[in-house]
Amino acid sequence: MSSILNGQTHDIPPDWADEPLLFLLREHFGLTGAKFGCGVGICGACTIIVDGVATRSCITRAGNVEGLNVRTIEGLAEADILHPVQQAWLDHGVPQCGYCQAGQIMAAVALLEQVRDPSAEDVDAAMDANLCRCGTYPRIRAAVLSAAERV
Ligand code: FES
């Protein structure tokens, strides 16, 4: 059993198949960007991208991504060059505590891969399901719209 993880093929050990994908990523592969938040797929802190779709890794069975293309925030930058969404996040000083932000960024990347020129309403609708207890929503909106001009 294997999947493509951040561009490289990796085996998924059989004893991990029934575990949440989030735990496989964090505990087996050491990719700790995606966070455990609510654990029931509501808050979005665990958001990653599977075959181009923003996906809650806490409620995704690890075995279900066999053969699929899994991307985490660790795979966004190319060498020292940040992904345009990451750069926009820095430019707009988006994070506060930071806990939700990897999930926010992955949701934004998935949006911009599907909608190249989103309106503010498109951004709000796409990002609505990713919760931020610090209320960084206005900066998230500004950063996504800014990133849309660079991707
Ligand atoms: Fe603190 Fe979003 S920056 S929860």
PDB file of C-alpha atoms and ligand atoms in Angstrom, residues 94-101 104 131-137 139-140, ligand 1:
ATOM      1  CA  VAL A  94      -1.971  36.581   8.853  1.00  0.00           C
ATOM      2  CA  PRO A  95      -1.232  34.264  11.819  1.00  0.00           C
ATOM      3  CA  GLN A  96      -1.923  35.103  15.416  1.00  0.00           C
ATOM      4  CA  CYS A  97      -1.454  32.003  17.583  1.00  0.00           C
ATOM      5  CA  GLY A  98      -0.863  30.057  14.377  1.00  0.00           C
ATOM      6  CA  TYR A  99      -2.580  26.819  15.325  1.00  0.00           C
ATOM      7  CA  CYS A 100      -5.102  26.843  12.477  1.00  0.00           C
ATOM      8  CA  GLN A 101      -2.856  28.356   9.845  1.00  0.00           C
ATOM      9  CA  GLN A 104      -5.995  27.657   6.323  1.00  0.00           C
ATOM     10  CA  LEU A 131     -12.220  28.055  11.854  1.00  0.00           C
ATOM     11  CA  CYS A 132      -9.812  30.519  13.483  1.00  0.00           C
ATOM     12  CA  ARG A 133     -10.288  31.167  17.161  1.00  0.00           C
ATOM     13  CA  CYS A 134      -8.085  34.246  16.879  1.00  0.00           C
ATOM     14  CA  GLY A 135     -10.366  35.823  14.266  1.00  0.00           C
ATOM     15  CA  THR A 136      -7.782  36.323  11.532  1.00  0.00           C
ATOM     16  CA  TYR A 137     -10.458  36.105   8.841  1.00  0.00           C
ATOM     17  CA  ARG A 139      -6.241  38.965   6.915  1.00  0.00           C
ATOM     18  CA  ILE A 140      -6.940  35.518   5.467  1.00  0.00           C
TER      19      ILE A 140
HETATM   20 FE1  FES B   1      -5.008  31.288  16.282  1.00  0.00          FE
HETATM   21 FE2  FES B   1      -6.167  30.857  13.886  1.00  0.00          FE
HETATM   22  S1  FES B   1      -4.359  32.052  14.327  1.00  0.00           S
HETATM   23  S2  FES B   1      -6.620  29.871  15.770  1.00  0.00           S
END
